[in-house]
Each structure stands twice: as structure tokens, then as C-alpha cells.
mmCIF file of C-alpha atoms in Angstrom:
data_model
loop_
_atom_site.group_PDB
_atom_site.id
_atom_site.type_symbol
_atom_site.label_atom_id
_atom_site.label_comp_id
_atom_site.label_asym_id
_atom_site.label_seq_id
_atom_site.Cartn_x
_atom_site.Cartn_y
_atom_site.Cartn_z
ATOM 1 C CA MET A 5 25.044 30.734 4.435
ATOM 2 C CA LYS A 6 21.320 30.987 3.748
ATOM 3 C CA LYS A 7 21.692 28.887 0.605
ATOM 4 C CA ILE A 8 23.649 26.226 2.485
ATOM 5 C CA PHE A 9 21.091 25.902 5.240
ATOM 6 C CA LEU A 10 18.258 25.816 2.692
ATOM 7 C CA PHE A 11 19.999 22.806 1.139
ATOM 8 C CA PHE A 12 19.976 20.955 4.462
ATOM 9 C CA ALA A 13 16.353 21.919 5.068
ATOM 10 C CA THR A 14 15.409 20.519 1.658
ATOM 11 C CA VAL A 15 17.127 17.216 2.382
ATOM 12 C CA CYS A 16 15.365 17.040 5.729
ATOM 13 C CA ALA A 17 11.998 17.472 4.041
ATOM 14 C CA ILE A 18 12.415 14.520 1.676
ATOM 15 C CA VAL A 19 13.843 11.846 3.981
ATOM 16 C CA ALA A 20 11.287 9.222 4.928
ATOM 17 C CA CYS A 21 12.030 9.082 8.660
ATOM 18 C CA ASP A 22 11.747 12.898 9.066
ATOM 19 C CA PRO A 23 14.471 13.196 11.751
ATOM 20 C CA THR A 24 14.835 16.278 13.950
ATOM 21 C CA HIS A 25 17.121 18.940 12.531
ATOM 22 C CA GLU A 26 18.882 21.239 14.966
ATOM 23 C CA ASP A 27 21.099 24.223 14.269
ATOM 24 C CA ILE A 28 23.780 23.848 16.940
ATOM 25 C CA SER A 29 26.495 25.831 15.168
ATOM 26 C CA ASN A 30 29.280 27.226 17.394
ATOM 27 C CA GLY A 31 30.352 30.054 15.123
ATOM 28 C CA GLY A 32 33.557 28.360 14.036
ATOM 29 C CA HIS A 33 35.167 25.244 12.605
ATOM 30 C CA ILE A 34 36.015 21.735 13.810
ATOM 31 C CA THR A 35 38.291 19.103 12.314
ATOM 32 C CA ALA A 36 37.297 15.685 10.983
ATOM 33 C CA ASP A 37 38.981 14.060 13.996
ATOM 34 C CA GLU A 38 36.992 16.241 16.379
ATOM 35 C CA LEU A 39 33.799 15.404 14.511
ATOM 36 C CA LYS A 40 34.471 11.676 14.834
ATOM 37 C CA ALA A 41 35.419 11.970 18.507
ATOM 38 C CA MET A 42 32.065 13.602 19.300
ATOM 39 C CA SER A 43 29.991 11.134 17.278
ATOM 40 C CA THR A 44 28.964 7.482 17.598
ATOM 41 C CA VAL A 45 27.537 4.881 15.256
ATOM 42 C CA THR A 46 26.279 1.714 16.921
ATOM 43 C CA LEU A 47 24.363 -1.451 16.133
ATOM 44 C CA ASP A 48 22.286 -3.322 18.660
ATOM 45 C CA LYS A 49 23.472 -6.791 19.686
ATOM 46 C CA ASP A 50 21.780 -10.165 19.397
ATOM 47 C CA PRO A 51 21.526 -11.329 23.032
ATOM 48 C CA ALA A 52 21.804 -15.014 22.032
ATOM 49 C CA THR A 53 24.964 -14.783 19.930
ATOM 50 C CA GLY A 54 26.452 -11.374 20.664
ATOM 51 C CA LYS A 55 26.525 -10.625 16.934
ATOM 52 C CA ASN A 56 25.686 -7.226 15.477
ATOM 53 C CA GLY A 57 22.003 -6.649 15.006
ATOM 54 C CA ASN A 58 20.344 -4.599 12.286
ATOM 55 C CA VAL A 59 19.144 -1.570 14.256
ATOM 56 C CA LEU A 60 21.486 1.331 13.599
ATOM 57 C CA THR A 61 21.752 4.367 15.882
ATOM 58 C CA CYS A 62 23.757 7.476 14.923
ATOM 59 C CA THR A 63 24.394 10.353 17.305
ATOM 60 C CA THR A 64 26.658 13.401 17.398
ATOM 61 C CA SER A 65 27.222 16.156 19.930
ATOM 62 C CA ALA A 66 29.458 18.076 17.558
ATOM 63 C CA PRO A 67 28.548 21.788 17.159
ATOM 64 C CA VAL A 68 27.655 21.397 13.484
ATOM 65 C CA ASN A 69 24.669 20.769 11.274
ATOM 66 C CA ALA A 70 24.867 17.022 10.668
ATOM 67 C CA LYS A 71 23.909 14.796 7.753
ATOM 68 C CA TRP A 72 24.202 10.993 7.936
ATOM 69 C CA THR A 73 24.452 9.101 4.661
ATOM 70 C CA VAL A 74 23.163 5.570 5.273
ATOM 71 C CA ALA A 75 22.991 3.067 2.396
ATOM 72 C CA GLY A 76 22.552 5.895 -0.098
ATOM 73 C CA LYS A 77 19.960 7.815 1.957
ATOM 74 C CA ASP A 78 20.543 11.134 3.704
ATOM 75 C CA LEU A 79 19.258 11.548 7.265
ATOM 76 C CA VAL A 80 19.637 15.078 8.564
ATOM 77 C CA GLY A 81 19.994 15.754 12.290
ATOM 78 C CA ASN A 82 22.198 15.084 15.290
ATOM 79 C CA TYR A 83 20.335 11.775 15.813
ATOM 80 C CA ALA A 84 19.224 9.097 13.365
ATOM 81 C CA LYS A 85 17.901 5.560 13.774
ATOM 82 C CA LYS A 86 17.201 3.059 11.029
ATOM 83 C CA LYS A 87 16.561 -0.664 10.474
ATOM 84 C CA MET A 88 19.235 -2.047 8.162
ATOM 85 C CA ARG A 89 19.322 -4.966 5.751
ATOM 86 C CA LEU A 90 22.026 -7.501 6.516
ATOM 87 C CA GLY A 91 25.398 -6.699 4.976
ATOM 88 C CA ASP A 92 28.398 -4.379 5.067
ATOM 89 C CA TYR A 93 28.031 -0.608 5.002
ATOM 90 C CA THR A 94 30.048 2.572 5.436
ATOM 91 C CA ILE A 95 28.115 5.273 7.258
ATOM 92 C CA ILE A 96 29.245 8.785 6.329
ATOM 93 C CA LEU A 97 28.710 11.735 8.667
ATOM 94 C CA THR A 98 28.951 15.158 7.030
ATOM 95 C CA GLY A 99 29.211 18.137 9.353
ATOM 96 C CA LEU A 100 28.509 21.668 8.114
ATOM 97 C CA CYS A 101 30.531 24.057 10.229
ATOM 98 C CA ALA A 102 29.339 27.583 10.932
ATOM 99 C CA ASP A 103 32.110 29.051 8.772
ATOM 100 C CA GLY A 104 30.668 27.210 5.761
ATOM 101 C CA THR A 105 33.247 24.417 5.555
ATOM 102 C CA GLU A 106 32.300 20.712 5.527
ATOM 103 C CA VAL A 107 34.047 17.884 7.348
ATOM 104 C CA THR A 108 33.299 14.171 7.113
ATOM 105 C CA ALA A 109 33.813 11.015 9.144
ATOM 106 C CA GLU A 110 33.285 7.415 8.042
ATOM 107 C CA TYR A 111 32.094 4.452 10.080
ATOM 108 C CA PRO A 112 32.260 0.928 8.589
ATOM 109 C CA ILE A 113 29.662 -1.469 10.026
ATOM 110 C CA THR A 114 28.457 -5.017 9.438
ATOM 111 C CA CYS A 115 24.871 -6.075 10.171
ATOM 112 C CA GLN A 116 24.932 -9.825 10.906
ATOM 113 C CA VAL A 117 21.574 -10.733 12.485
ATOM 114 C CA GLU A 118 18.034 -9.370 12.150
ATOM 115 C CA THR A 119 17.307 -8.468 15.761
ATOM 116 C CA ASP A 120 14.322 -6.427 14.575
ATOM 117 C CA PRO A 121 13.100 -8.066 11.346
ATOM 118 C CA ILE A 122 12.197 -5.756 8.501
ATOM 119 C CA LYS A 123 8.564 -6.152 7.458
ATOM 120 C CA LYS A 124 7.334 -5.321 3.978
ATOM 121 C CA LYS A 125 4.090 -4.059 2.535
ATOM 122 C CA TYR A 126 4.122 -5.324 -1.031
ATOM 123 C CA PHE A 127 2.667 -3.550 -4.056
ATOM 124 C CA TYR A 128 4.145 -6.047 -6.482
ATOM 125 C CA GLY A 129 6.152 -9.266 -6.360
ATOM 126 C CA GLU A 130 5.039 -10.863 -3.096
ATOM 127 C CA ASP A 131 3.982 -13.886 -5.171
ATOM 128 C CA PRO A 132 6.728 -14.287 -7.820
ATOM 129 C CA VAL A 133 4.605 -16.761 -9.784
ATOM 130 C CA ALA A 134 1.532 -14.556 -10.093
ATOM 131 C CA GLN A 135 3.659 -11.394 -10.284
ATOM 132 C CA PRO A 136 6.892 -12.270 -12.127
ATOM 133 C CA GLU A 137 9.785 -9.965 -12.966
ATOM 134 C CA PHE A 138 9.220 -7.472 -15.756
ATOM 135 C CA TRP A 139 11.187 -4.902 -17.752
ATOM 136 C CA LEU A 140 10.436 -1.215 -17.365
ATOM 137 C CA GLU A 141 11.959 0.389 -20.455
ATOM 138 C CA ALA A 142 12.265 3.696 -22.261
ATOM 139 C CA ASN A 143 9.663 3.534 -25.018
ATOM 140 C CA GLY A 144 7.402 6.507 -24.260
ATOM 141 C CA ASP A 145 4.670 4.329 -22.713
ATOM 142 C CA GLY A 146 3.758 5.613 -19.265
ATOM 143 C CA ALA A 147 1.417 2.735 -18.364
ATOM 144 C CA PRO A 148 3.974 0.116 -17.159
ATOM 145 C CA GLY A 149 5.272 2.380 -14.392
ATOM 146 C CA ARG A 150 1.945 3.876 -13.372
ATOM 147 C CA PHE A 151 0.468 3.118 -9.935
ATOM 148 C CA SER A 152 -3.108 2.621 -11.057
ATOM 149 C CA ASP A 153 -5.564 -0.286 -10.850
ATOM 150 C CA ASN A 154 -7.103 0.445 -14.229
ATOM 151 C CA GLU A 155 -4.508 2.426 -16.214
ATOM 152 C CA GLY A 156 -1.306 0.748 -15.044
ATOM 153 C CA LYS A 157 0.128 -2.625 -16.034
ATOM 154 C CA TYR A 158 1.768 -3.879 -12.849
ATOM 155 C CA PHE A 159 1.376 -1.556 -9.869
ATOM 156 C CA PRO A 160 -1.868 -0.856 -7.937
ATOM 157 C CA TYR A 161 -3.052 2.455 -6.555
ATOM 158 C CA LEU A 162 -1.044 3.639 -3.568
ATOM 159 C CA ASP A 163 -3.303 4.447 -0.607
ATOM 160 C CA ASP A 164 -3.334 7.769 1.204
ATOM 161 C CA ASP A 165 -1.461 6.291 4.189
ATOM 162 C CA THR A 166 1.441 5.518 1.851
ATOM 163 C CA TYR A 167 1.395 8.935 0.225
ATOM 164 C CA PHE A 168 0.776 11.148 3.234
ATOM 165 C CA GLY A 169 2.932 8.920 5.447
ATOM 166 C CA HIS A 170 5.786 9.827 3.080
ATOM 167 C CA LYS A 171 6.816 6.190 2.791
ATOM 168 C CA THR A 172 9.912 5.107 0.896
ATOM 169 C CA LEU A 173 9.150 2.777 -2.024
ATOM 170 C CA VAL A 174 11.748 0.031 -2.422
ATOM 171 C CA PHE A 175 12.172 -1.541 -5.852
ATOM 172 C CA GLU A 176 14.155 -4.772 -6.162
ATOM 173 C CA VAL A 177 16.023 -4.372 -9.456
ATOM 174 C CA THR A 178 17.656 -7.520 -10.827
ATOM 175 C CA GLU A 179 19.036 -6.186 -14.127
ATOM 176 C CA THR A 180 19.763 -2.827 -15.747
ATOM 177 C CA GLU A 181 20.701 -1.866 -19.302
ATOM 178 C CA GLU A 182 21.668 1.522 -20.648
ATOM 179 C CA GLY A 183 19.817 2.580 -23.752
ATOM 180 C CA LYS A 184 18.772 5.385 -26.068
ATOM 181 C CA PHE A 185 16.925 8.441 -24.783
ATOM 182 C CA ILE A 186 13.289 8.253 -25.910
ATOM 183 C CA TRP A 187 13.438 11.713 -27.515
ATOM 184 C CA GLY A 188 17.013 11.704 -28.793
ATOM 185 C CA ASP A 189 20.163 9.768 -29.515
ATOM 186 C CA ASP A 190 22.129 10.026 -26.241
ATOM 187 C CA TYR A 191 22.429 6.903 -24.095
ATOM 188 C CA GLY A 192 22.262 6.174 -20.396
ATOM 189 C CA LEU A 193 20.010 4.901 -17.621
ATOM 190 C CA THR A 194 17.535 7.479 -16.322
ATOM 191 C CA CYS A 195 13.888 7.851 -15.414
ATOM 192 C CA ARG A 196 11.372 10.576 -14.631
ATOM 193 C CA LEU A 197 9.155 10.654 -11.536
ATOM 194 C CA MET A 198 5.894 12.286 -12.569
ATOM 195 C CA THR A 199 2.146 11.782 -12.524
ATOM 196 C CA GLY A 200 0.191 9.611 -14.920
ATOM 197 C CA TRP A 201 -0.928 12.865 -16.552
ATOM 198 C CA TRP A 202 2.735 13.672 -17.383
ATOM 199 C CA SER A 203 2.545 16.765 -15.207
ATOM 200 C CA PRO A 204 3.717 17.704 -12.653
ATOM 201 C CA THR A 205 7.199 16.223 -12.807
ATOM 202 C CA PHE A 206 8.709 15.587 -9.376
ATOM 203 C CA ALA A 207 12.239 14.627 -10.456
ATOM 204 C CA ASP A 208 13.976 14.046 -13.784
ATOM 205 C CA ASN A 209 17.095 12.205 -14.873
ATOM 206 C CA VAL A 210 16.888 9.957 -11.812
ATOM 207 C CA VAL A 211 19.239 6.967 -12.031
ATOM 208 C CA PRO A 212 17.711 3.689 -10.757
ATOM 209 C CA THR A 213 20.099 1.542 -8.744
ATOM 210 C CA SER A 214 20.355 -2.196 -8.165
ATOM 211 C CA PRO A 215 19.750 -4.443 -6.310
ATOM 212 C CA TYR A 216 17.656 -1.910 -4.354
ATOM 213 C CA TRP A 217 16.291 1.368 -5.655
ATOM 214 C CA GLU A 218 14.534 3.608 -3.144
ATOM 215 C CA VAL A 219 12.053 6.350 -4.060
ATOM 216 C CA ASP A 220 10.961 8.709 -1.286
ATOM 217 C CA ILE A 221 7.334 9.840 -1.360
ATOM 218 C CA THR A 222 7.387 13.627 -0.969
ATOM 219 C CA GLU A 223 4.694 16.056 0.105
ATOM 220 C CA ASP A 224 4.352 17.255 -3.489
ATOM 221 C CA MET A 225 3.767 13.673 -4.647
ATOM 222 C CA ALA A 226 1.145 13.146 -1.949
ATOM 223 C CA LYS A 227 -0.781 16.293 -2.829
ATOM 224 C CA ALA A 228 -0.807 15.503 -6.538
ATOM 225 C CA CYS A 229 -1.214 11.717 -6.517
ATOM 226 C CA ALA A 230 -3.171 10.639 -3.427
ATOM 227 C CA LYS A 231 -6.909 10.056 -3.531
ATOM 228 C CA GLY A 232 -7.096 12.634 -0.772
ATOM 229 C CA GLY A 233 -5.242 15.015 -3.092
ATOM 230 C CA GLU A 234 -5.648 15.509 -6.835
ATOM 231 C CA ALA A 235 -5.664 11.729 -7.562
ATOM 232 C CA LYS A 236 -3.308 11.929 -10.568
ATOM 233 C CA ASP A 237 -1.390 8.669 -9.806
ATOM 234 C CA LEU A 238 2.368 8.361 -9.408
ATOM 235 C CA ASP A 239 4.173 7.299 -12.588
ATOM 236 C CA ILE A 240 7.745 6.183 -13.204
ATOM 237 C CA LEU A 241 8.739 6.766 -16.825
ATOM 238 C CA MET A 242 12.037 5.342 -18.056
ATOM 239 C CA THR A 243 13.694 7.936 -20.298
ATOM 240 C CA ARG A 244 16.934 6.054 -21.040
ATOM 241 C CA GLY A 245 17.628 2.332 -20.882
ATOM 242 C CA LYS A 246 15.632 -0.225 -18.934
ATOM 243 C CA ILE A 247 15.448 -1.998 -15.596
ATOM 244 C CA LYS A 248 14.038 -5.381 -14.619
ATOM 245 C CA ILE A 249 11.843 -5.124 -11.507
ATOM 246 C CA LYS A 250 11.303 -8.088 -9.201
ATOM 247 C CA ALA A 251 9.268 -6.427 -6.440
ATOM 248 C CA CYS A 252 7.992 -3.115 -5.064
ATOM 249 C CA TYR A 253 7.168 -2.505 -1.396
ATOM 250 C CA TYR A 254 7.856 -0.304 1.593
ATOM 251 C CA GLU A 255 9.649 -1.472 4.705
ATOM 252 C CA TYR A 256 8.613 -0.961 8.302
#
């Protein structure tokens, strides 16, 4: 059990919204139907049209440790709230019962109207003429993916508010291609999240996704990369294949 709860604690530490995590275990087991009956997933409504808005609220009173998977992100806790991009989604609720078993429930939703528009702080791509799309590829050069005003090629320094605020960087990826590993012959599409000094490494064999790829700023990244930390600069090194990046920003 300790290992299982440590897993949930780790997930809670890396999610950008830092939701409250409660252990409300009841010492037993519930079914998937019971989990769904005690949980709700709602979108706000546009008062003018009655259409679904883009503010998502997830709640559960089930006696489990809960994890919501929303557009590829895990939000741990019995309550989660998030602004959504327009589109269709399936929200997945995973409940960890006290006997160690997991149950899941799915909730399909459609966000139709931006009732609370998503704002963006751009680091690249706000002006597509001055900052056009570019390829980030596996060639052993760490400069293209480095967030540095003088040692990077595209991205500026990230400020301490971004690092210590544990923001989620959003990359708009328009194309991907699998390719050869930079130190071997195997193929794929992976990258390494590290500092511009090559060490420490925060995550390896990360698979970028399109059209949106989200990278959570962790406490370890902040301590190593922020100017208020060791000032080593965040670096994204492609290790297999390549991706074409249109923009980089965080949403709020």
C-alpha cells in the first residue's frame, strides 16, 4: 500500500494546478458503477446560448483516492477544476480503493464556447512572421531547445515566476517524424528534459505529442534552472526523431 500511495503523491507533486489530495479510504472496495454514481463532471454554460462552456469541474464523494485524467494530464484529488480548449474529450476518473484495487469511470464531454477565454503568455510564436515554425531534431545539439537568451536559438530565459509557479509549458507541434537515436541505431520519437549543462536530467524518453505537447515545470526544474536557483537553463534535447514547433507558451 505504501508504494501505491507514494505513486499518487508523486503525481500530485507534478501537476500544474496542485489540487488538494485527500485520503478518504473506507477500508474496502467499491464498484465502477458506485464510483460513477458518487462523482460528477460538469461544464459551465454560456448564458446567451445555453451551450457548454470551457470551464470543467470534477468532483467525487466516493471513499477512494481519486485521479482525474483530463486531456492527457493527471489531476489528483476529490476535486479538480480546469479551463479547457474547445473540442471533444473523455474524462477518466480512476479510484484507488483501500484494498488496493482500481476502478475507473469515463465521462465524455464537448466544450463548445469559451465562457472563460484561455489567455497565453508566449515564449515563442506569438508573431508567426518574426518567429516562424522550426524543427527540433535529434542531432546532439542542445542549443535549439535551450531556454536561454544568449545560448539558445529560439526560446528566451524563463523567469522565476514561471519556474517557481510550476507553470505548464504548452508547445504547439504541427509535424512529427520518427528517426534514429542520436547515440545508436534504434528509431522512434523521444526527447530528454534536462538542463543546458546536460545534467541534471529531469525526464528521459519523453514522447512529444501533437498538436499540443505539455511539459510541467517541477520543483526540481525550478531549483536547477531558475535565476533564483542554480540558473542552469531548461533544455529540451530530441534523442529520436524530430518535431516541428509552431509556438511555446503557458495558459492562464
